[in-house]
Structures are given as C-alpha cells and as structure tokens.
Amino acid sequence: MQRSCRSLSTFLSSNRGFCTSSKAFINDKIVASVLFERLPVVIPKIDPVVYGFQEFSFRWRQQFRRAYPEEFLKKSDARGKGEYHIDFVPAPRITEADKINDKKSLQRALDRRLYLLLYGDSYGTPKGQDVWHFPEKVYKSEETLRKCAESALESVIGDLSHTYFVGNAPMGHIAMPPTDKKKDTPSFKRFIFKSQVIATNKVDIKSKDFVWVTKDELLEYFPEHSEYLTKMIIS
C-alpha cells in the first residue's frame, strides 16, 4: 500500500503539466471586446410550413369549439365601435433605410438582430491600418474584465444608460497567436461580451466609420473567424 501511494505521488509530481508556472501566459495581452446588438423590433415572418400547420390546427379546433349564443356574439362584435374606436394600421416592415441599404441606421432589418462594427485601429493590427472590429479595449487595471468591456463600449457611445450587459462572463473568446504577417505583434486573447441596445432607436457612435449589420453580413467582415462566430452568435 505504501509503495502504491509512493508511486502515485511520484507520478503526479512528474506529470502535472497543467500545474506548471504560467510564465508563458504572463506576456499575453487580454482584450475585452463587446458584441453590441439591437434586438428585433418586429416579429419575424412565419415560415410557410409553420403557418400552414397553424392554419390546419386552427381549423381542426374549430370543429369542436363551443357554440356561443347569437346574442353574445353580437355584443362582442359591437365592442370597440364607439367613439373611442381606432383603426389600427401596422407599420411597414420595409423601411427607407432598407430601401437605400443604410447600414448606419438602426431602422433597418427590423425583424433581425443587428450588430455594431467599427472601422479604425484595432489591437493586433499594424499601426495605421484600419480594420473592421468590435468595440474593444486592452485590459489594464480594471476591477473585472466586464468593467473593461463596459469602458470599451462607453468610449464609443459615450453613455451606457441605454445598454444592458448580458451576464458578467464573456460569451466567447478567441486566442490570437502571432502569424508570419504579424511577427512583431505578441499573442493575445480576445474575450467577447454581449451587450444590447435598450429603449432607444438611435445611438451616437464615435468612430471613423461604423455599420449595423445582420449576422450574415457580419460573417462577411470576418471570414477567418466565420465558423467560430456562427457558433457563438445564436440568432
């Protein structure tokens, strides 16, 4: 028994690679990014197959519905036809921003989620080379990584009163090792937090350029990470 315990302790002490010093990660920078989204404003169109099934289910239930007295039905029809009656006209799904493909407007793709992308300097790219990226900030001395993400978004929109951060933990992360094209740039890790636009349809963006894009459009801006982003962004 003593021999087996001694051999086990020897094995653990010689094979604990996961417990070694983290010097390899000390020099890695940590970047907090924000996936800033606008939720759908209108209900998405129902798939024709789903609509057909709902129509069939409704007609099937109508066969067994309870027959109400004619007097009751007449009273229900008369409700809302007084002087306070208002004819409801739904707003169009296709807006002017959709017609001219204005990606700087939140009044487009009302039945889809929109995500904010900025154009400018980004950590990990050569100086002077502007690229499309999420709002970001290099982690320094903030209390938490979420605080760093909040600071990154605040520097772009100026005020967080119309935002909501979903949780305290990031929704995903991407390890960025140095490449042949970026040998001078050290490796770093990008942690992505989710935040949402709340109770407003206009956000003032401080950036060289910006766009509000759908998920499909967003993937076109990051072809090298499209597979990962497809799994991370569920919409």
PDB file of C-alpha atoms in Angstrom, residues 53-207:
ATOM      1  CA  PHE A  53     -49.584  23.865 -39.688  1.00  0.00           C
ATOM      2  CA  GLN A  54     -51.031  26.654 -37.523  1.00  0.00           C
ATOM      3  CA  GLU A  55     -53.835  27.188 -40.034  1.00  0.00           C
ATOM      4  CA  PHE A  56     -54.616  23.470 -40.067  1.00  0.00           C
ATOM      5  CA  SER A  57     -54.587  23.315 -36.241  1.00  0.00           C
ATOM      6  CA  PHE A  58     -56.964  26.283 -36.020  1.00  0.00           C
ATOM      7  CA  ARG A  59     -59.469  24.774 -38.450  1.00  0.00           C
ATOM      8  CA  TRP A  60     -59.281  21.428 -36.686  1.00  0.00           C
ATOM      9  CA  ARG A  61     -60.063  23.032 -33.314  1.00  0.00           C
ATOM     10  CA  GLN A  62     -62.928  24.968 -34.861  1.00  0.00           C
ATOM     11  CA  GLN A  63     -64.753  21.691 -35.442  1.00  0.00           C
ATOM     12  CA  PHE A  64     -65.009  21.098 -31.716  1.00  0.00           C
ATOM     13  CA  ARG A  65     -65.345  24.640 -30.478  1.00  0.00           C
ATOM     14  CA  ARG A  66     -68.126  25.580 -28.157  1.00  0.00           C
ATOM     15  CA  ALA A  67     -71.158  27.196 -29.801  1.00  0.00           C
ATOM     16  CA  TYR A  68     -71.886  30.567 -28.187  1.00  0.00           C
ATOM     17  CA  PRO A  69     -75.361  32.195 -28.180  1.00  0.00           C
ATOM     18  CA  GLU A  70     -76.031  34.579 -31.048  1.00  0.00           C
ATOM     19  CA  GLU A  71     -76.760  37.444 -28.628  1.00  0.00           C
ATOM     20  CA  PHE A  72     -73.325  37.053 -27.053  1.00  0.00           C
ATOM     21  CA  LEU A  73     -71.598  37.165 -30.437  1.00  0.00           C
ATOM     22  CA  LYS A  74     -73.460  40.335 -31.430  1.00  0.00           C
ATOM     23  CA  LYS A  75     -72.339  42.057 -28.220  1.00  0.00           C
ATOM     24  CA  SER A  76     -68.743  41.067 -28.787  1.00  0.00           C
ATOM     25  CA  ASP A  77     -68.878  42.415 -32.349  1.00  0.00           C
ATOM     26  CA  ALA A  78     -70.208  45.740 -31.106  1.00  0.00           C
ATOM     27  CA  ARG A  79     -67.302  46.284 -28.700  1.00  0.00           C
ATOM     28  CA  GLY A  80     -64.796  48.892 -29.747  1.00  0.00           C
ATOM     29  CA  LYS A  81     -67.071  50.535 -32.334  1.00  0.00           C
ATOM     30  CA  GLY A  82     -67.925  53.550 -30.220  1.00  0.00           C
ATOM     31  CA  GLU A  83     -66.403  56.986 -30.331  1.00  0.00           C
ATOM     32  CA  TYR A  84     -63.120  55.601 -28.948  1.00  0.00           C
ATOM     33  CA  HIS A  85     -62.682  53.102 -31.743  1.00  0.00           C
ATOM     34  CA  ILE A  86     -59.307  53.395 -33.504  1.00  0.00           C
ATOM     35  CA  ASP A  87     -58.445  51.708 -36.769  1.00  0.00           C
ATOM     36  CA  PHE A  88     -55.018  50.083 -36.348  1.00  0.00           C
ATOM     37  CA  VAL A  89     -52.688  50.264 -39.324  1.00  0.00           C
ATOM     38  CA  PRO A  90     -49.449  48.295 -38.858  1.00  0.00           C
ATOM     39  CA  ALA A  91     -46.204  49.998 -39.768  1.00  0.00           C
ATOM     40  CA  PRO A  92     -44.422  48.683 -42.862  1.00  0.00           C
ATOM     41  CA  ARG A  93     -41.724  46.069 -42.370  1.00  0.00           C
ATOM     42  CA  ILE A  94     -39.562  47.556 -45.121  1.00  0.00           C
ATOM     43  CA  THR A  95     -38.245  50.961 -44.056  1.00  0.00           C
ATOM     44  CA  GLU A  96     -36.496  53.726 -46.000  1.00  0.00           C
ATOM     45  CA  ALA A  97     -33.196  52.527 -44.526  1.00  0.00           C
ATOM     46  CA  ASP A  98     -33.859  49.091 -46.023  1.00  0.00           C
ATOM     47  CA  LYS A  99     -34.606  50.566 -49.424  1.00  0.00           C
ATOM     48  CA  ILE A 100     -31.343  52.532 -49.602  1.00  0.00           C
ATOM     49  CA  ASN A 101     -29.342  49.935 -47.626  1.00  0.00           C
ATOM     50  CA  ASP A 102     -28.351  52.460 -44.960  1.00  0.00           C
ATOM     51  CA  LYS A 103     -26.176  50.385 -42.624  1.00  0.00           C
ATOM     52  CA  LYS A 104     -25.636  53.320 -40.285  1.00  0.00           C
ATOM     53  CA  SER A 105     -29.295  53.290 -39.287  1.00  0.00           C
ATOM     54  CA  LEU A 106     -30.950  51.142 -36.635  1.00  0.00           C
ATOM     55  CA  GLN A 107     -34.207  51.414 -38.590  1.00  0.00           C
ATOM     56  CA  ARG A 108     -33.374  48.541 -40.920  1.00  0.00           C
ATOM     57  CA  ALA A 109     -33.844  44.764 -40.824  1.00  0.00           C
ATOM     58  CA  LEU A 110     -36.462  45.252 -38.121  1.00  0.00           C
ATOM     59  CA  ASP A 111     -37.110  41.511 -37.824  1.00  0.00           C
ATOM     60  CA  ARG A 112     -33.413  40.675 -37.396  1.00  0.00           C
ATOM     61  CA  ARG A 113     -30.715  41.321 -34.812  1.00  0.00           C
ATOM     62  CA  LEU A 114     -28.182  43.993 -35.734  1.00  0.00           C
ATOM     63  CA  TYR A 115     -24.573  44.143 -34.533  1.00  0.00           C
ATOM     64  CA  LEU A 116     -22.258  47.140 -34.311  1.00  0.00           C
ATOM     65  CA  LEU A 117     -18.927  47.115 -36.142  1.00  0.00           C
ATOM     66  CA  LEU A 118     -16.362  49.915 -36.016  1.00  0.00           C
ATOM     67  CA  TYR A 119     -13.734  50.884 -38.575  1.00  0.00           C
ATOM     68  CA  GLY A 120     -10.374  52.037 -37.251  1.00  0.00           C
ATOM     69  CA  ASP A 121      -7.366  50.964 -35.242  1.00  0.00           C
ATOM     70  CA  SER A 122      -7.609  47.582 -33.565  1.00  0.00           C
ATOM     71  CA  TYR A 123      -5.194  45.809 -31.265  1.00  0.00           C
ATOM     72  CA  GLY A 124      -3.151  43.227 -33.122  1.00  0.00           C
ATOM     73  CA  THR A 125      -3.077  45.060 -36.456  1.00  0.00           C
ATOM     74  CA  PRO A 126      -0.231  47.214 -37.782  1.00  0.00           C
ATOM     75  CA  LYS A 127      -0.370  50.889 -36.864  1.00  0.00           C
ATOM     76  CA  GLY A 128      -2.113  52.975 -39.470  1.00  0.00           C
ATOM     77  CA  GLN A 129      -4.004  50.007 -40.899  1.00  0.00           C
ATOM     78  CA  ASP A 130      -7.704  50.444 -40.208  1.00  0.00           C
ATOM     79  CA  VAL A 131      -9.881  47.353 -39.978  1.00  0.00           C
ATOM     80  CA  TRP A 132     -13.438  46.439 -39.035  1.00  0.00           C
ATOM     81  CA  HIS A 133     -13.732  45.304 -35.432  1.00  0.00           C
ATOM     82  CA  PHE A 134     -15.961  45.207 -32.352  1.00  0.00           C
ATOM     83  CA  PRO A 135     -15.659  47.899 -29.660  1.00  0.00           C
ATOM     84  CA  GLU A 136     -12.604  46.865 -27.670  1.00  0.00           C
ATOM     85  CA  LYS A 137     -10.092  47.811 -25.002  1.00  0.00           C
ATOM     86  CA  VAL A 138      -6.886  46.245 -23.718  1.00  0.00           C
ATOM     87  CA  TYR A 139      -7.289  45.076 -20.136  1.00  0.00           C
ATOM     88  CA  LYS A 140      -5.098  47.054 -17.737  1.00  0.00           C
ATOM     89  CA  SER A 141      -6.113  47.619 -14.142  1.00  0.00           C
ATOM     90  CA  GLU A 142      -9.910  47.384 -14.203  1.00  0.00           C
ATOM     91  CA  GLU A 143     -11.621  45.609 -11.316  1.00  0.00           C
ATOM     92  CA  THR A 144     -13.087  42.964 -13.611  1.00  0.00           C
ATOM     93  CA  LEU A 145     -12.948  42.075 -17.284  1.00  0.00           C
ATOM     94  CA  ARG A 146     -16.564  43.148 -17.656  1.00  0.00           C
ATOM     95  CA  LYS A 147     -15.641  46.607 -16.330  1.00  0.00           C
ATOM     96  CA  CYS A 148     -13.051  46.751 -19.076  1.00  0.00           C
ATOM     97  CA  ALA A 149     -15.700  45.812 -21.658  1.00  0.00           C
ATOM     98  CA  GLU A 150     -18.055  48.480 -20.291  1.00  0.00           C
ATOM     99  CA  SER A 151     -15.292  51.044 -20.594  1.00  0.00           C
ATOM    100  CA  ALA A 152     -14.662  49.968 -24.184  1.00  0.00           C
ATOM    101  CA  LEU A 153     -18.317  50.464 -25.142  1.00  0.00           C
ATOM    102  CA  GLU A 154     -18.605  53.713 -23.200  1.00  0.00           C
ATOM    103  CA  SER A 155     -15.685  55.185 -25.130  1.00  0.00           C
ATOM    104  CA  VAL A 156     -17.636  54.557 -28.339  1.00  0.00           C
ATOM    105  CA  ILE A 157     -21.202  55.599 -27.446  1.00  0.00           C
ATOM    106  CA  GLY A 158     -20.454  57.940 -24.540  1.00  0.00           C
ATOM    107  CA  ASP A 159     -23.237  56.749 -22.250  1.00  0.00           C
ATOM    108  CA  LEU A 160     -24.331  53.321 -21.031  1.00  0.00           C
ATOM    109  CA  SER A 161     -27.808  54.323 -19.836  1.00  0.00           C
ATOM    110  CA  HIS A 162     -29.434  52.647 -22.865  1.00  0.00           C
ATOM    111  CA  THR A 163     -27.376  49.465 -22.731  1.00  0.00           C
ATOM    112  CA  TYR A 164     -27.669  46.130 -20.964  1.00  0.00           C
ATOM    113  CA  PHE A 165     -24.748  43.766 -20.485  1.00  0.00           C
ATOM    114  CA  VAL A 166     -25.874  40.145 -20.591  1.00  0.00           C
ATOM    115  CA  GLY A 167     -24.125  38.472 -17.661  1.00  0.00           C
ATOM    116  CA  ASN A 168     -20.743  39.014 -16.064  1.00  0.00           C
ATOM    117  CA  ALA A 169     -18.887  36.363 -18.044  1.00  0.00           C
ATOM    118  CA  PRO A 170     -17.808  36.631 -21.688  1.00  0.00           C
ATOM    119  CA  MET A 171     -19.828  34.782 -24.306  1.00  0.00           C
ATOM    120  CA  GLY A 172     -16.698  33.584 -26.057  1.00  0.00           C
ATOM    121  CA  HIS A 173     -13.003  34.137 -26.601  1.00  0.00           C
ATOM    122  CA  ILE A 174     -10.505  33.899 -29.430  1.00  0.00           C
ATOM    123  CA  ALA A 175      -6.794  33.201 -28.935  1.00  0.00           C
ATOM    124  CA  MET A 176      -4.734  35.226 -31.407  1.00  0.00           C
ATOM    125  CA  PRO A 177      -1.233  33.753 -31.825  1.00  0.00           C
ATOM    126  CA  PRO A 178       1.403  35.694 -33.784  1.00  0.00           C
ATOM    127  CA  THR A 179       1.439  34.970 -37.516  1.00  0.00           C
ATOM    128  CA  ASP A 180       4.015  35.324 -40.282  1.00  0.00           C
ATOM    129  CA  LYS A 181       2.418  38.605 -41.307  1.00  0.00           C
ATOM    130  CA  LYS A 182       2.361  39.914 -37.730  1.00  0.00           C
ATOM    131  CA  LYS A 183       5.618  38.654 -36.220  1.00  0.00           C
ATOM    132  CA  ASP A 184       6.087  41.890 -34.251  1.00  0.00           C
ATOM    133  CA  THR A 185       2.677  41.574 -32.599  1.00  0.00           C
ATOM    134  CA  PRO A 186       2.658  39.391 -29.459  1.00  0.00           C
ATOM    135  CA  SER A 187      -0.052  36.804 -28.962  1.00  0.00           C
ATOM    136  CA  PHE A 188      -3.155  37.911 -27.111  1.00  0.00           C
ATOM    137  CA  LYS A 189      -6.578  36.673 -26.091  1.00  0.00           C
ATOM    138  CA  ARG A 190      -9.809  38.418 -27.058  1.00  0.00           C
ATOM    139  CA  PHE A 191     -12.766  37.951 -24.696  1.00  0.00           C
ATOM    140  CA  ILE A 192     -16.150  38.909 -26.158  1.00  0.00           C
ATOM    141  CA  PHE A 193     -19.013  40.225 -24.014  1.00  0.00           C
ATOM    142  CA  LYS A 194     -22.605  40.699 -25.151  1.00  0.00           C
ATOM    143  CA  SER A 195     -24.455  43.971 -24.659  1.00  0.00           C
ATOM    144  CA  GLN A 196     -27.829  45.097 -26.005  1.00  0.00           C
ATOM    145  CA  VAL A 197     -29.452  48.376 -27.029  1.00  0.00           C
ATOM    146  CA  ILE A 198     -32.318  49.211 -24.654  1.00  0.00           C
ATOM    147  CA  ALA A 199     -35.201  51.705 -25.049  1.00  0.00           C
ATOM    148  CA  THR A 200     -33.802  53.769 -27.908  1.00  0.00           C
ATOM    149  CA  ASN A 201     -33.652  53.681 -31.696  1.00  0.00           C
ATOM    150  CA  LYS A 202     -30.653  55.969 -32.117  1.00  0.00           C
ATOM    151  CA  VAL A 203     -27.096  55.605 -30.807  1.00  0.00           C
ATOM    152  CA  ASP A 204     -24.380  58.206 -31.350  1.00  0.00           C
ATOM    153  CA  ILE A 205     -21.228  56.400 -32.433  1.00  0.00           C
ATOM    154  CA  LYS A 206     -17.751  57.925 -32.062  1.00  0.00           C
ATOM    155  CA  SER A 207     -15.650  56.251 -34.744  1.00  0.00           C
TER     156      SER A 207
END
